[in-house]
Structure formats: structure tokens, C-alpha cells
Amino acid sequence: MAKTQITAEPGIPQVVITREFEAPRDLVFRAYTDPELIVRWLGPRELTTRFDHHEPRDGGRWRYVSTDPAGNEHGFHGVFHGTPSMDGIVQTFEYEGVPGHVALETVTFEEAGGRTLVRSVSSFQSVEDRDGMVASGMESGVRTSDERLEELLVELQGR
Amino acid sequence: MAKTQITAEPGIPQVVITREFEAPRDLVFRAYTDPELIVRWLGPRELTTRFDHHEPRDGGRWRYVSTDPAGNEHGFHGVFHGTPSMDGIVQTFEYEGVPGHVALETVTFEEAGGRTLVRSVSSFQSVEDRDGMVASGMESGVRTSDERLEELLVELQGR
């Protein structure tokens, strides 16, 4: 069972998320960087997600679109700072439904005893931006994503 | 005289800098985005700065190196999120002397009565990172840069 902790302290324009998976670091990293795997766990189950592009290198751009059952599309995009590696992924993040609001995301992967601790820090441009992201239902999205990723990791390990 | 205000609140991983210049917005924007102009005002006067690359487009990378009188080199690099425009510049920022610590910088330009207010928000990955940047002499560097930019803007306007 993934243990997801979401921290959003009052007045601090950040969200810190930690979660632990029963899988080795290289597999978790692959699930975070292979677009064919990402679309299998990212976001609510009722959405269908497709990548327009995903260029995992310094300055590379990424964009994906999630479509809900009514056909509404939600676009997200950003760029990579540095080339993603198991030491970490640093990228910008913008939801196109609220354009002009950008976050910096840092994801790190730490392995211990066959388990991997994933830590994600999102730094926003303002506390208002952070609060808007939390109010948009971020927590439920994160918890569902983690459940789905856990299921995918079980499947990929043939357990 | 540029009025530079630097705000770094305790416990908040951000630095907010505002400064006002006696110049129209398009000229100030050019001074912020033309590498031949940037090197004429950025940083302490005793350093010589050169750009390795400066690609002002979505995902474009930038890197410059500042050399001190003793020949020591200090590299900085990042990527642009979105294409820089007068509506704003959003970019990542990393000082290579302390690798692995990245900030998200947002610079906006607001014109009123022939003057331009430049507002810069730097969001760090942690309060420790922010405090490290402030302790490195950031304030003196910012104030010198603003003086030099003011001088350059006077020159460019033929005043």
C-alpha cells in the first residue's frame, strides 16, 4: 500500500509529496519517464491521457492532454531543467486551464531495502497559486495516481 | 535613481525584487533579453561575463560564465519556460558552484508614465536554498546590477 503524505503548510508556496513503493528505483524511475507508462497511472481513472511530446533532456519540452468522459480536454506542459536521471527530475509545470501560473517540480527517488521513496517538491510563484492548485482537487488526484502507479508496478514486476 | 526593493521573508522560500527604471518597457525588455546588453549590466563591475548560449524560446537553454579578476569562472544556466515576451520571462536558474539547486524566476515589466517597474520573483526548492542565495551576497549583486542597468538605459536613450 502506497503511503502518500501531502504537505502544504499555510503561507508557504510549496507542496511536498512523499510516497513509498514496493519496487526498485530503476523501475519507478522508468514509470516516471516513459510516456507510455506515465499515461497508465497519471491522474484520475476516468481520464484518458496522451502525450503530444516528451523530450527527456535539458531544455526538452513535454505536453500532455487529459480528456474526460464528456470530451473536455485539459492540457499541461513544461520543460526539463537538466536531463532527467535517477538522481532526480527537475521540470516546470503549467496547467493550461489557468495559463501564466508556473511551478517548479523536483522529483527524487531513494531506494532502501527494495522499496523506493519518491519525494516531490513543487515550488509555486505565489501562495495564491499553491492554494489554487490544492483547491483544484490535487490531493484526490495525487492519491489516485499513487494507487494506479502501485498497481502498475505490481504488474510490471509480475507479482 | 533605481529604487530596488528586495524582500526575503523568514521561512518563505522566495525572493521578490522590484525596481523602477526611467525607460520605456520595450527598452528595458531588450536589456533583459539581448545577451550583448545583458553582459553590460549583470553582476558586479569587476566581473566579465560571456554567454555560451542564449536561446529565447520555449525550452531554450541559456548559460553564461562570469570571470573574476583572478581568472576564476562562475557558471550559471537554465531553461526558458515559454518564449520570453514583454508579458514576462519565466526561466529556471542554477549556479554551477552549488549544483543541484534550482530556482524558478519570473520577471515582469509594467510601464507607467514612461517608467518601467520590473518585478522579479525567485521561487527556490527550499528555504535553505533561498537563505544560501541571500547569504552569498545576492543583495549587493542585485543593487550593483540595477545601478549598471540604469546607466545603460540612460546611454541607450542618448540622455
mmCIF file with all atom_site columns, N, CA, C and O in Angstrom, chain A residues 11-14 58-61 77-82 90 92-94 102-104 106 121 123-127, chain B residues 11-14 58-61 77-82 90 92-94 102-104 106 121 123-127:
data_model
loop_
_atom_site.group_PDB
_atom_site.id
_atom_site.type_symbol
_atom_site.label_atom_id
_atom_site.label_alt_id
_atom_site.label_comp_id
_atom_site.label_asym_id
_atom_site.label_entity_id
_atom_site.label_seq_id
_atom_site.pdbx_PDB_ins_code
_atom_site.Cartn_x
_atom_site.Cartn_y
_atom_site.Cartn_z
_atom_site.occupancy
_atom_site.B_iso_or_equiv
_atom_site.pdbx_formal_charge
_atom_site.auth_seq_id
_atom_site.auth_comp_id
_atom_site.auth_asym_id
_atom_site.auth_atom_id
_atom_site.pdbx_PDB_model_num
ATOM 1   N N  . GLY A 1 11  ? 0.854  29.550 4.128   1.00 0.00 ? 11  GLY A N  1
ATOM 2   C CA . GLY A 1 11  ? 1.762  30.668 3.874   1.00 0.00 ? 11  GLY A CA 1
ATOM 3   C C  . GLY A 1 11  ? 3.039  30.316 3.151   1.00 0.00 ? 11  GLY A C  1
ATOM 4   O O  . GLY A 1 11  ? 3.840  31.193 2.835   1.00 0.00 ? 11  GLY A O  1
ATOM 5   N N  . ILE A 1 12  ? 3.269  29.021 2.877   1.00 0.00 ? 12  ILE A N  1
ATOM 6   C CA . ILE A 1 12  ? 4.486  28.585 2.177   1.00 0.00 ? 12  ILE A CA 1
ATOM 7   C C  . ILE A 1 12  ? 4.080  28.144 0.770   1.00 0.00 ? 12  ILE A C  1
ATOM 8   O O  . ILE A 1 12  ? 3.252  27.243 0.634   1.00 0.00 ? 12  ILE A O  1
ATOM 9   N N  . PRO A 1 13  ? 4.650  28.754 -0.277  1.00 0.00 ? 13  PRO A N  1
ATOM 10  C CA . PRO A 1 13  ? 4.190  28.453 -1.647  1.00 0.00 ? 13  PRO A CA 1
ATOM 11  C C  . PRO A 1 13  ? 4.756  27.153 -2.192  1.00 0.00 ? 13  PRO A C  1
ATOM 12  O O  . PRO A 1 13  ? 5.318  27.120 -3.285  1.00 0.00 ? 13  PRO A O  1
ATOM 13  N N  . GLN A 1 14  ? 4.576  26.081 -1.442  1.00 0.00 ? 14  GLN A N  1
ATOM 14  C CA . GLN A 1 14  ? 5.095  24.779 -1.855  1.00 0.00 ? 14  GLN A CA 1
ATOM 15  C C  . GLN A 1 14  ? 4.120  23.674 -1.488  1.00 0.00 ? 14  GLN A C  1
ATOM 16  O O  . GLN A 1 14  ? 3.317  23.805 -0.564  1.00 0.00 ? 14  GLN A O  1
ATOM 17  N N  . ASP A 1 58  ? 17.846 18.177 -21.232 1.00 0.00 ? 58  ASP A N  1
ATOM 18  C CA . ASP A 1 58  ? 17.924 19.567 -20.784 1.00 0.00 ? 58  ASP A CA 1
ATOM 19  C C  . ASP A 1 58  ? 17.256 20.479 -21.811 1.00 0.00 ? 58  ASP A C  1
ATOM 20  O O  . ASP A 1 58  ? 17.638 20.478 -22.980 1.00 0.00 ? 58  ASP A O  1
ATOM 21  N N  . GLY A 1 59  ? 16.243 21.222 -21.386 1.00 0.00 ? 59  GLY A N  1
ATOM 22  C CA . GLY A 1 59  ? 15.516 22.092 -22.309 1.00 0.00 ? 59  GLY A CA 1
ATOM 23  C C  . GLY A 1 59  ? 14.419 21.384 -23.086 1.00 0.00 ? 59  GLY A C  1
ATOM 24  O O  . GLY A 1 59  ? 13.677 22.028 -23.820 1.00 0.00 ? 59  GLY A O  1
ATOM 25  N N  . GLY A 1 60  ? 14.341 20.064 -22.924 1.00 0.00 ? 60  GLY A N  1
ATOM 26  C CA . GLY A 1 60  ? 13.297 19.328 -23.632 1.00 0.00 ? 60  GLY A CA 1
ATOM 27  C C  . GLY A 1 60  ? 11.921 19.728 -23.116 1.00 0.00 ? 60  GLY A C  1
ATOM 28  O O  . GLY A 1 60  ? 11.740 20.034 -21.945 1.00 0.00 ? 60  GLY A O  1
ATOM 29  N N  . ARG A 1 61  ? 10.952 19.730 -24.021 1.00 0.00 ? 61  ARG A N  1
ATOM 30  C CA . ARG A 1 61  ? 9.603  20.121 -23.639 1.00 0.00 ? 61  ARG A CA 1
ATOM 31  C C  . ARG A 1 61  ? 8.721  18.882 -23.488 1.00 0.00 ? 61  ARG A C  1
ATOM 32  O O  . ARG A 1 61  ? 8.970  17.850 -24.113 1.00 0.00 ? 61  ARG A O  1
ATOM 33  N N  . HIS A 1 77  ? 1.793  21.465 -19.662 1.00 0.00 ? 77  HIS A N  1
ATOM 34  C CA . HIS A 1 77  ? 3.083  21.444 -20.338 1.00 0.00 ? 77  HIS A CA 1
ATOM 35  C C  . HIS A 1 77  ? 4.189  22.024 -19.466 1.00 0.00 ? 77  HIS A C  1
ATOM 36  O O  . HIS A 1 77  ? 3.912  22.691 -18.453 1.00 0.00 ? 77  HIS A O  1
ATOM 37  N N  . GLY A 1 78  ? 5.404  21.774 -19.873 1.00 0.00 ? 78  GLY A N  1
ATOM 38  C CA . GLY A 1 78  ? 6.558  22.310 -19.158 1.00 0.00 ? 78  GLY A CA 1
ATOM 39  C C  . GLY A 1 78  ? 7.838  21.951 -19.880 1.00 0.00 ? 78  GLY A C  1
ATOM 40  O O  . GLY A 1 78  ? 7.800  21.424 -21.004 1.00 0.00 ? 78  GLY A O  1
ATOM 41  N N  . VAL A 1 79  ? 8.964  22.263 -19.241 1.00 0.00 ? 79  VAL A N  1
ATOM 42  C CA . VAL A 1 79  ? 10.277 21.954 -19.814 1.00 0.00 ? 79  VAL A CA 1
ATOM 43  C C  . VAL A 1 79  ? 11.145 21.306 -18.729 1.00 0.00 ? 79  VAL A C  1
ATOM 44  O O  . VAL A 1 79  ? 10.924 21.501 -17.538 1.00 0.00 ? 79  VAL A O  1
ATOM 45  N N  . PHE A 1 80  ? 12.126 20.532 -19.191 1.00 0.00 ? 80  PHE A N  1
ATOM 46  C CA . PHE A 1 80  ? 13.055 19.902 -18.251 1.00 0.00 ? 80  PHE A CA 1
ATOM 47  C C  . PHE A 1 80  ? 14.277 20.797 -18.021 1.00 0.00 ? 80  PHE A C  1
ATOM 48  O O  . PHE A 1 80  ? 14.890 21.286 -18.977 1.00 0.00 ? 80  PHE A O  1
ATOM 49  N N  . HIS A 1 81  ? 14.619 20.994 -16.768 1.00 0.00 ? 81  HIS A N  1
ATOM 50  C CA . HIS A 1 81  ? 15.887 21.641 -16.404 1.00 0.00 ? 81  HIS A CA 1
ATOM 51  C C  . HIS A 1 81  ? 16.867 20.516 -16.099 1.00 0.00 ? 81  HIS A C  1
ATOM 52  O O  . HIS A 1 81  ? 16.703 19.783 -15.120 1.00 0.00 ? 81  HIS A O  1
ATOM 53  N N  . GLY A 1 82  ? 17.869 20.356 -16.959 1.00 0.00 ? 82  GLY A N  1
ATOM 54  C CA . GLY A 1 82  ? 18.772 19.210 -16.815 1.00 0.00 ? 82  GLY A CA 1
ATOM 55  C C  . GLY A 1 82  ? 18.107 17.968 -17.385 1.00 0.00 ? 82  GLY A C  1
ATOM 56  O O  . GLY A 1 82  ? 16.883 17.925 -17.578 1.00 0.00 ? 82  GLY A O  1
ATOM 57  N N  . VAL A 1 90  ? 13.916 17.531 -12.683 1.00 0.00 ? 90  VAL A N  1
ATOM 58  C CA . VAL A 1 90  ? 13.551 18.915 -12.384 1.00 0.00 ? 90  VAL A CA 1
ATOM 59  C C  . VAL A 1 90  ? 12.838 19.464 -13.618 1.00 0.00 ? 90  VAL A C  1
ATOM 60  O O  . VAL A 1 90  ? 13.388 19.415 -14.725 1.00 0.00 ? 90  VAL A O  1
ATOM 61  N N  . THR A 1 92  ? 9.521  22.310 -15.143 1.00 0.00 ? 92  THR A N  1
ATOM 62  C CA . THR A 1 92  ? 8.470  23.291 -14.907 1.00 0.00 ? 92  THR A CA 1
ATOM 63  C C  . THR A 1 92  ? 7.131  22.643 -15.244 1.00 0.00 ? 92  THR A C  1
ATOM 64  O O  . THR A 1 92  ? 7.063  21.621 -15.945 1.00 0.00 ? 92  THR A O  1
ATOM 65  N N  . PHE A 1 93  ? 6.058  23.238 -14.729 1.00 0.00 ? 93  PHE A N  1
ATOM 66  C CA . PHE A 1 93  ? 4.722  22.656 -14.844 1.00 0.00 ? 93  PHE A CA 1
ATOM 67  C C  . PHE A 1 93  ? 3.710  23.782 -14.966 1.00 0.00 ? 93  PHE A C  1
ATOM 68  O O  . PHE A 1 93  ? 3.682  24.698 -14.144 1.00 0.00 ? 93  PHE A O  1
ATOM 69  N N  . GLU A 1 94  ? 2.871  23.705 -15.993 1.00 0.00 ? 94  GLU A N  1
ATOM 70  C CA . GLU A 1 94  ? 1.808  24.706 -16.156 1.00 0.00 ? 94  GLU A CA 1
ATOM 71  C C  . GLU A 1 94  ? 0.528  24.015 -16.618 1.00 0.00 ? 94  GLU A C  1
ATOM 72  O O  . GLU A 1 94  ? 0.546  23.224 -17.563 1.00 0.00 ? 94  GLU A O  1
ATOM 73  N N  . VAL A 1 102 ? 3.045  29.045 -13.168 1.00 0.00 ? 102 VAL A N  1
ATOM 74  C CA . VAL A 1 102 ? 4.039  28.008 -13.406 1.00 0.00 ? 102 VAL A CA 1
ATOM 75  C C  . VAL A 1 102 ? 4.601  27.524 -12.069 1.00 0.00 ? 102 VAL A C  1
ATOM 76  O O  . VAL A 1 102 ? 4.778  28.325 -11.148 1.00 0.00 ? 102 VAL A O  1
ATOM 77  N N  . ALA A 1 103 ? 4.853  26.233 -11.969 1.00 0.00 ? 103 ALA A N  1
ATOM 78  C CA . ALA A 1 103 ? 5.520  25.700 -10.778 1.00 0.00 ? 103 ALA A CA 1
ATOM 79  C C  . ALA A 1 103 ? 6.815  25.019 -11.201 1.00 0.00 ? 103 ALA A C  1
ATOM 80  O O  . ALA A 1 103 ? 6.981  24.616 -12.355 1.00 0.00 ? 103 ALA A O  1
ATOM 81  N N  . LEU A 1 104 ? 7.740  24.911 -10.258 1.00 0.00 ? 104 LEU A N  1
ATOM 82  C CA . LEU A 1 104 ? 8.970  24.160 -10.460 1.00 0.00 ? 104 LEU A CA 1
ATOM 83  C C  . LEU A 1 104 ? 8.834  22.862 -9.662  1.00 0.00 ? 104 LEU A C  1
ATOM 84  O O  . LEU A 1 104 ? 8.607  22.901 -8.453  1.00 0.00 ? 104 LEU A O  1
ATOM 85  N N  . THR A 1 106 ? 10.431 19.150 -8.492  1.00 0.00 ? 106 THR A N  1
ATOM 86  C CA . THR A 1 106 ? 11.646 18.355 -8.322  1.00 0.00 ? 106 THR A CA 1
ATOM 87  C C  . THR A 1 106 ? 11.228 17.000 -7.767  1.00 0.00 ? 106 THR A C  1
ATOM 88  O O  . THR A 1 106 ? 10.586 16.931 -6.720  1.00 0.00 ? 106 THR A O  1
ATOM 89  N N  . VAL A 1 121 ? 8.771  17.898 -4.738  1.00 0.00 ? 121 VAL A N  1
ATOM 90  C CA . VAL A 1 121 ? 8.616  19.247 -4.191  1.00 0.00 ? 121 VAL A CA 1
ATOM 91  C C  . VAL A 1 121 ? 8.152  20.155 -5.326  1.00 0.00 ? 121 VAL A C  1
ATOM 92  O O  . VAL A 1 121 ? 8.817  20.247 -6.356  1.00 0.00 ? 121 VAL A O  1
ATOM 93  N N  . SER A 1 123 ? 7.384  24.015 -6.174  1.00 0.00 ? 123 SER A N  1
ATOM 94  C CA . SER A 1 123 ? 7.538  25.402 -5.710  1.00 0.00 ? 123 SER A CA 1
ATOM 95  C C  . SER A 1 123 ? 6.746  26.300 -6.644  1.00 0.00 ? 123 SER A C  1
ATOM 96  O O  . SER A 1 123 ? 6.997  26.335 -7.849  1.00 0.00 ? 123 SER A O  1
ATOM 97  N N  . PHE A 1 124 ? 5.799  27.032 -6.081  1.00 0.00 ? 124 PHE A N  1
ATOM 98  C CA . PHE A 1 124 ? 4.908  27.880 -6.870  1.00 0.00 ? 124 PHE A CA 1
ATOM 99  C C  . PHE A 1 124 ? 5.390  29.324 -6.865  1.00 0.00 ? 124 PHE A C  1
ATOM 100 O O  . PHE A 1 124 ? 6.223  29.714 -6.050  1.00 0.00 ? 124 PHE A O  1
ATOM 101 N N  . GLN A 1 125 ? 4.832  30.135 -7.771  1.00 0.00 ? 125 GLN A N  1
ATOM 102 C CA . GLN A 1 125 ? 5.219  31.545 -7.856  1.00 0.00 ? 125 GLN A CA 1
ATOM 103 C C  . GLN A 1 125 ? 4.594  32.373 -6.738  1.00 0.00 ? 125 GLN A C  1
ATOM 104 O O  . GLN A 1 125 ? 5.050  33.479 -6.474  1.00 0.00 ? 125 GLN A O  1
ATOM 105 N N  . SER A 1 126 ? 3.564  31.844 -6.108  1.00 0.00 ? 126 SER A N  1
ATOM 106 C CA . SER A 1 126 ? 2.917  32.561 -5.006  1.00 0.00 ? 126 SER A CA 1
ATOM 107 C C  . SER A 1 126 ? 2.131  31.579 -4.161  1.00 0.00 ? 126 SER A C  1
ATOM 108 O O  . SER A 1 126 ? 1.803  30.470 -4.605  1.00 0.00 ? 126 SER A O  1
ATOM 109 N N  . VAL A 1 127 ? 1.806  31.990 -2.949  1.00 0.00 ? 127 VAL A N  1
ATOM 110 C CA . VAL A 1 127 ? 0.962  31.165 -2.071  1.00 0.00 ? 127 VAL A CA 1
ATOM 111 C C  . VAL A 1 127 ? -0.426 31.005 -2.695  1.00 0.00 ? 127 VAL A C  1
ATOM 112 O O  . VAL A 1 127 ? -1.032 29.925 -2.620  1.00 0.00 ? 127 VAL A O  1
ATOM 113 N N  . GLY B 1 11  ? 11.391 32.092 6.471   1.00 0.00 ? 11  GLY B N  1
ATOM 114 C CA . GLY B 1 11  ? 10.598 30.870 6.332   1.00 0.00 ? 11  GLY B CA 1
ATOM 115 C C  . GLY B 1 11  ? 9.897  30.705 5.007   1.00 0.00 ? 11  GLY B C  1
ATOM 116 O O  . GLY B 1 11  ? 9.243  29.684 4.772   1.00 0.00 ? 11  GLY B O  1
ATOM 117 N N  . ILE B 1 12  ? 9.994  31.683 4.114   1.00 0.00 ? 12  ILE B N  1
ATOM 118 C CA . ILE B 1 12  ? 9.346  31.595 2.794   1.00 0.00 ? 12  ILE B CA 1
ATOM 119 C C  . ILE B 1 12  ? 10.437 31.410 1.738   1.00 0.00 ? 12  ILE B C  1
ATOM 120 O O  . ILE B 1 12  ? 11.332 32.244 1.631   1.00 0.00 ? 12  ILE B O  1
ATOM 121 N N  . PRO B 1 13  ? 10.381 30.333 0.943   1.00 0.00 ? 13  PRO B N  1
ATOM 122 C CA . PRO B 1 13  ? 11.478 30.049 0.006   1.00 0.00 ? 13  PRO B CA 1
ATOM 123 C C  . PRO B 1 13  ? 11.431 30.892 -1.262  1.00 0.00 ? 13  PRO B C  1
ATOM 124 O O  . PRO B 1 13  ? 11.469 30.371 -2.369  1.00 0.00 ? 13  PRO B O  1
ATOM 125 N N  . GLN B 1 14  ? 11.342 32.192 -1.084  1.00 0.00 ? 14  GLN B N  1
ATOM 126 C CA . GLN B 1 14  ? 11.261 33.108 -2.234  1.00 0.00 ? 14  GLN B CA 1
ATOM 127 C C  . GLN B 1 14  ? 12.058 34.372 -1.972  1.00 0.00 ? 14  GLN B C  1
ATOM 128 O O  . GLN B 1 14  ? 12.282 34.755 -0.825  1.00 0.00 ? 14  GLN B O  1
ATOM 129 N N  . ASP B 1 58  ? 10.631 28.763 -25.961 1.00 0.00 ? 58  ASP B N  1
ATOM 130 C CA . ASP B 1 58  ? 10.165 27.718 -25.043 1.00 0.00 ? 58  ASP B CA 1
ATOM 131 C C  . ASP B 1 58  ? 11.137 26.544 -25.072 1.00 0.00 ? 58  ASP B C  1
ATOM 132 O O  . ASP B 1 58  ? 11.392 25.974 -26.139 1.00 0.00 ? 58  ASP B O  1
ATOM 133 N N  . GLY B 1 59  ? 11.694 26.194 -23.921 1.00 0.00 ? 59  GLY B N  1
ATOM 134 C CA . GLY B 1 59  ? 12.670 25.101 -23.870 1.00 0.00 ? 59  GLY B CA 1
ATOM 135 C C  . GLY B 1 59  ? 14.081 25.524 -24.232 1.00 0.00 ? 59  GLY B C  1
ATOM 136 O O  . GLY B 1 59  ? 15.004 24.721 -24.129 1.00 0.00 ? 59  GLY B O  1
ATOM 137 N N  . GLY B 1 60  ? 14.242 26.779 -24.658 1.00 0.00 ? 60  GLY B N  1
ATOM 138 C CA . GLY B 1 60  ? 15.584 27.250 -24.999 1.00 0.00 ? 60  GLY B CA 1
ATOM 139 C C  . GLY B 1 60  ? 16.471 27.288 -23.762 1.00 0.00 ? 60  GLY B C  1
ATOM 140 O O  . GLY B 1 60  ? 16.014 27.566 -22.658 1.00 0.00 ? 60  GLY B O  1
ATOM 141 N N  . ARG B 1 61  ? 17.752 27.003 -23.947 1.00 0.00 ? 61  ARG B N  1
ATOM 142 C CA . ARG B 1 61  ? 18.680 26.995 -22.821 1.00 0.00 ? 61  ARG B CA 1
ATOM 143 C C  . ARG B 1 61  ? 19.522 28.268 -22.830 1.00 0.00 ? 61  ARG B C  1
ATOM 144 O O  . ARG B 1 61  ? 19.738 28.874 -23.869 1.00 0.00 ? 61  ARG B O  1
ATOM 145 N N  . HIS B 1 77  ? 23.273 28.546 -15.409 1.00 0.00 ? 77  HIS B N  1
ATOM 146 C CA . HIS B 1 77  ? 22.498 28.102 -16.563 1.00 0.00 ? 77  HIS B CA 1
ATOM 147 C C  . HIS B 1 77  ? 21.046 27.839 -16.192 1.00 0.00 ? 77  HIS B C  1
ATOM 148 O O  . HIS B 1 77  ? 20.702 27.739 -15.007 1.00 0.00 ? 77  HIS B O  1
ATOM 149 N N  . GLY B 1 78  ? 20.234 27.728 -17.221 1.00 0.00 ? 78  GLY B N  1
ATOM 150 C CA . GLY B 1 78  ? 18.824 27.441 -17.003 1.00 0.00 ? 78  GLY B CA 1
ATOM 151 C C  . GLY B 1 78  ? 18.125 27.264 -18.335 1.00 0.00 ? 78  GLY B C  1
ATOM 152 O O  . GLY B 1 78  ? 18.770 27.227 -19.398 1.00 0.00 ? 78  GLY B O  1
ATOM 153 N N  . VAL B 1 79  ? 16.808 27.131 -18.270 1.00 0.00 ? 79  VAL B N  1
ATOM 154 C CA . VAL B 1 79  ? 15.993 26.987 -19.483 1.00 0.00 ? 79  VAL B CA 1
ATOM 155 C C  . VAL B 1 79  ? 14.794 27.924 -19.393 1.00 0.00 ? 79  VAL B C  1
ATOM 156 O O  . VAL B 1 79  ? 14.365 28.296 -18.301 1.00 0.00 ? 79  VAL B O  1
ATOM 157 N N  . PHE B 1 80  ? 14.262 28.296 -20.550 1.00 0.00 ? 80  PHE B N  1
ATOM 158 C CA . PHE B 1 80  ? 13.074 29.154 -20.596 1.00 0.00 ? 80  PHE B CA 1
ATOM 159 C C  . PHE B 1 80  ? 11.811 28.307 -20.631 1.00 0.00 ? 80  PHE B C  1
ATOM 160 O O  . PHE B 1 80  ? 11.694 27.373 -21.429 1.00 0.00 ? 80  PHE B O  1
ATOM 161 N N  . HIS B 1 81  ? 10.848 28.654 -19.770 1.00 0.00 ? 81  HIS B N  1
ATOM 162 C CA . HIS B 1 81  ? 9.503  28.083 -19.822 1.00 0.00 ? 81  HIS B CA 1
ATOM 163 C C  . HIS B 1 81  ? 8.652  29.095 -20.580 1.00 0.00 ? 81  HIS B C  1
ATOM 164 O O  . HIS B 1 81  ? 8.415  30.208 -20.091 1.00 0.00 ? 81  HIS B O  1
ATOM 165 N N  . GLY B 1 82  ? 8.231  28.724 -21.787 1.00 0.00 ? 82  GLY B N  1
ATOM 166 C CA . GLY B 1 82  ? 7.532  29.690 -22.645 1.00 0.00 ? 82  GLY B CA 1
ATOM 167 C C  . GLY B 1 82  ? 8.543  30.629 -23.290 1.00 0.00 ? 82  GLY B C  1
ATOM 168 O O  . GLY B 1 82  ? 9.686  30.728 -22.840 1.00 0.00 ? 82  GLY B O  1
ATOM 169 N N  . VAL B 1 90  ? 9.893  33.621 -17.903 1.00 0.00 ? 90  VAL B N  1
ATOM 170 C CA . VAL B 1 90  ? 9.892  32.574 -16.880 1.00 0.00 ? 90  VAL B CA 1
ATOM 171 C C  . VAL B 1 90  ? 11.045 31.637 -17.211 1.00 0.00 ? 90  VAL B C  1
ATOM 172 O O  . VAL B 1 90  ? 11.126 31.108 -18.327 1.00 0.00 ? 90  VAL B O  1
ATOM 173 N N  . THR B 1 92  ? 14.284 28.827 -15.457 1.00 0.00 ? 92  THR B N  1
ATOM 174 C CA . THR B 1 92  ? 14.951 28.204 -14.324 1.00 0.00 ? 92  THR B CA 1
ATOM 175 C C  . THR B 1 92  ? 16.350 28.801 -14.203 1.00 0.00 ? 92  THR B C  1
ATOM 176 O O  . THR B 1 92  ? 16.874 29.399 -15.151 1.00 0.00 ? 92  THR B O  1
ATOM 177 N N  . PHE B 1 93  ? 16.950 28.634 -13.022 1.00 0.00 ? 93  PHE B N  1
ATOM 178 C CA . PHE B 1 93  ? 18.237 29.266 -12.718 1.00 0.00 ? 93  PHE B CA 1
ATOM 179 C C  . PHE B 1 93  ? 19.026 28.336 -11.809 1.00 0.00 ? 93  PHE B C  1
ATOM 180 O O  . PHE B 1 93  ? 18.519 27.889 -10.780 1.00 0.00 ? 93  PHE B O  1
ATOM 181 N N  . GLU B 1 94  ? 20.271 28.058 -12.199 1.00 0.00 ? 94  GLU B N  1
ATOM 182 C CA . GLU B 1 94  ? 21.138 27.230 -11.350 1.00 0.00 ? 94  GLU B CA 1
ATOM 183 C C  . GLU B 1 94  ? 22.548 27.802 -11.377 1.00 0.00 ? 94  GLU B C  1
ATOM 184 O O  . GLU B 1 94  ? 23.098 28.066 -12.449 1.00 0.00 ? 94  GLU B O  1
ATOM 185 N N  . VAL B 1 102 ? 18.054 24.546 -7.791  1.00 0.00 ? 102 VAL B N  1
ATOM 186 C CA . VAL B 1 102 ? 17.450 25.241 -8.925  1.00 0.00 ? 102 VAL B CA 1
ATOM 187 C C  . VAL B 1 102 ? 16.365 26.193 -8.418  1.00 0.00 ? 102 VAL B C  1
ATOM 188 O O  . VAL B 1 102 ? 15.658 25.873 -7.460  1.00 0.00 ? 102 VAL B O  1
ATOM 189 N N  . ALA B 1 103 ? 16.260 27.345 -9.045  1.00 0.00 ? 103 ALA B N  1
ATOM 190 C CA . ALA B 1 103 ? 15.169 28.271 -8.720  1.00 0.00 ? 103 ALA B CA 1
ATOM 191 C C  . ALA B 1 103 ? 14.346 28.528 -9.975  1.00 0.00 ? 103 ALA B C  1
ATOM 192 O O  . ALA B 1 103 ? 14.825 28.342 -11.098 1.00 0.00 ? 103 ALA B O  1
ATOM 193 N N  . LEU B 1 104 ? 13.104 28.917 -9.760  1.00 0.00 ? 104 LEU B N  1
ATOM 194 C CA . LEU B 1 104 ? 12.227 29.354 -10.854 1.00 0.00 ? 104 LEU B CA 1
ATOM 195 C C  . LEU B 1 104 ? 12.122 30.867 -10.777 1.00 0.00 ? 104 LEU B C  1
ATOM 196 O O  . LEU B 1 104 ? 11.713 31.404 -9.743  1.00 0.00 ? 104 LEU B O  1
ATOM 197 N N  . THR B 1 106 ? 10.636 34.484 -12.330 1.00 0.00 ? 106 THR B N  1
ATOM 198 C CA . THR B 1 106 ? 9.605  35.118 -13.153 1.00 0.00 ? 106 THR B CA 1
ATOM 199 C C  . THR B 1 106 ? 9.862  36.618 -13.143 1.00 0.00 ? 106 THR B C  1
ATOM 200 O O  . THR B 1 106 ? 9.909  37.227 -12.074 1.00 0.00 ? 106 THR B O  1
ATOM 201 N N  . VAL B 1 121 ? 10.378 37.478 -9.265  1.00 0.00 ? 121 VAL B N  1
ATOM 202 C CA . VAL B 1 121 ? 10.072 36.546 -8.174  1.00 0.00 ? 121 VAL B CA 1
ATOM 203 C C  . VAL B 1 121 ? 10.908 35.295 -8.390  1.00 0.00 ? 121 VAL B C  1
ATOM 204 O O  . VAL B 1 121 ? 10.841 34.668 -9.449  1.00 0.00 ? 121 VAL B O  1
ATOM 205 N N  . SER B 1 123 ? 11.519 31.570 -6.937  1.00 0.00 ? 123 SER B N  1
ATOM 206 C CA . SER B 1 123 ? 10.981 30.542 -6.045  1.00 0.00 ? 123 SER B CA 1
ATOM 207 C C  . SER B 1 123 ? 12.016 29.423 -5.947  1.00 0.00 ? 123 SER B C  1
ATOM 208 O O  . SER B 1 123 ? 12.380 28.828 -6.959  1.00 0.00 ? 123 SER B O  1
ATOM 209 N N  . PHE B 1 124 ? 12.452 29.141 -4.738  1.00 0.00 ? 124 PHE B N  1
ATOM 210 C CA . PHE B 1 124 ? 13.501 28.153 -4.510  1.00 0.00 ? 124 PHE B CA 1
ATOM 211 C C  . PHE B 1 124 ? 12.898 26.816 -4.099  1.00 0.00 ? 124 PHE B C  1
ATOM 212 O O  . PHE B 1 124 ? 11.734 26.730 -3.720  1.00 0.00 ? 124 PHE B O  1
ATOM 213 N N  . GLN B 1 125 ? 13.733 25.766 -4.150  1.00 0.00 ? 125 GLN B N  1
ATOM 214 C CA . GLN B 1 125 ? 13.257 24.432 -3.779  1.00 0.00 ? 125 GLN B CA 1
ATOM 215 C C  . GLN B 1 125 ? 13.141 24.267 -2.268  1.00 0.00 ? 125 GLN B C  1
ATOM 216 O O  . GLN B 1 125 ? 12.495 23.334 -1.796  1.00 0.00 ? 125 GLN B O  1
ATOM 217 N N  . SER B 1 126 ? 13.790 25.144 -1.517  1.00 0.00 ? 126 SER B N  1
ATOM 218 C CA . SER B 1 126 ? 13.706 25.074 -0.053  1.00 0.00 ? 126 SER B CA 1
ATOM 219 C C  . SER B 1 126 ? 14.099 26.425 0.532   1.00 0.00 ? 126 SER B C  1
ATOM 220 O O  . SER B 1 126 ? 14.731 27.254 -0.133  1.00 0.00 ? 126 SER B O  1
ATOM 221 N N  . VAL B 1 127 ? 13.727 26.634 1.786   1.00 0.00 ? 127 VAL B N  1
ATOM 222 C CA . VAL B 1 127 ? 14.128 27.857 2.487   1.00 0.00 ? 127 VAL B CA 1
ATOM 223 C C  . VAL B 1 127 ? 15.649 27.893 2.628   1.00 0.00 ? 127 VAL B C  1
ATOM 224 O O  . VAL B 1 127 ? 16.276 28.957 2.497   1.00 0.00 ? 127 VAL B O  1
#
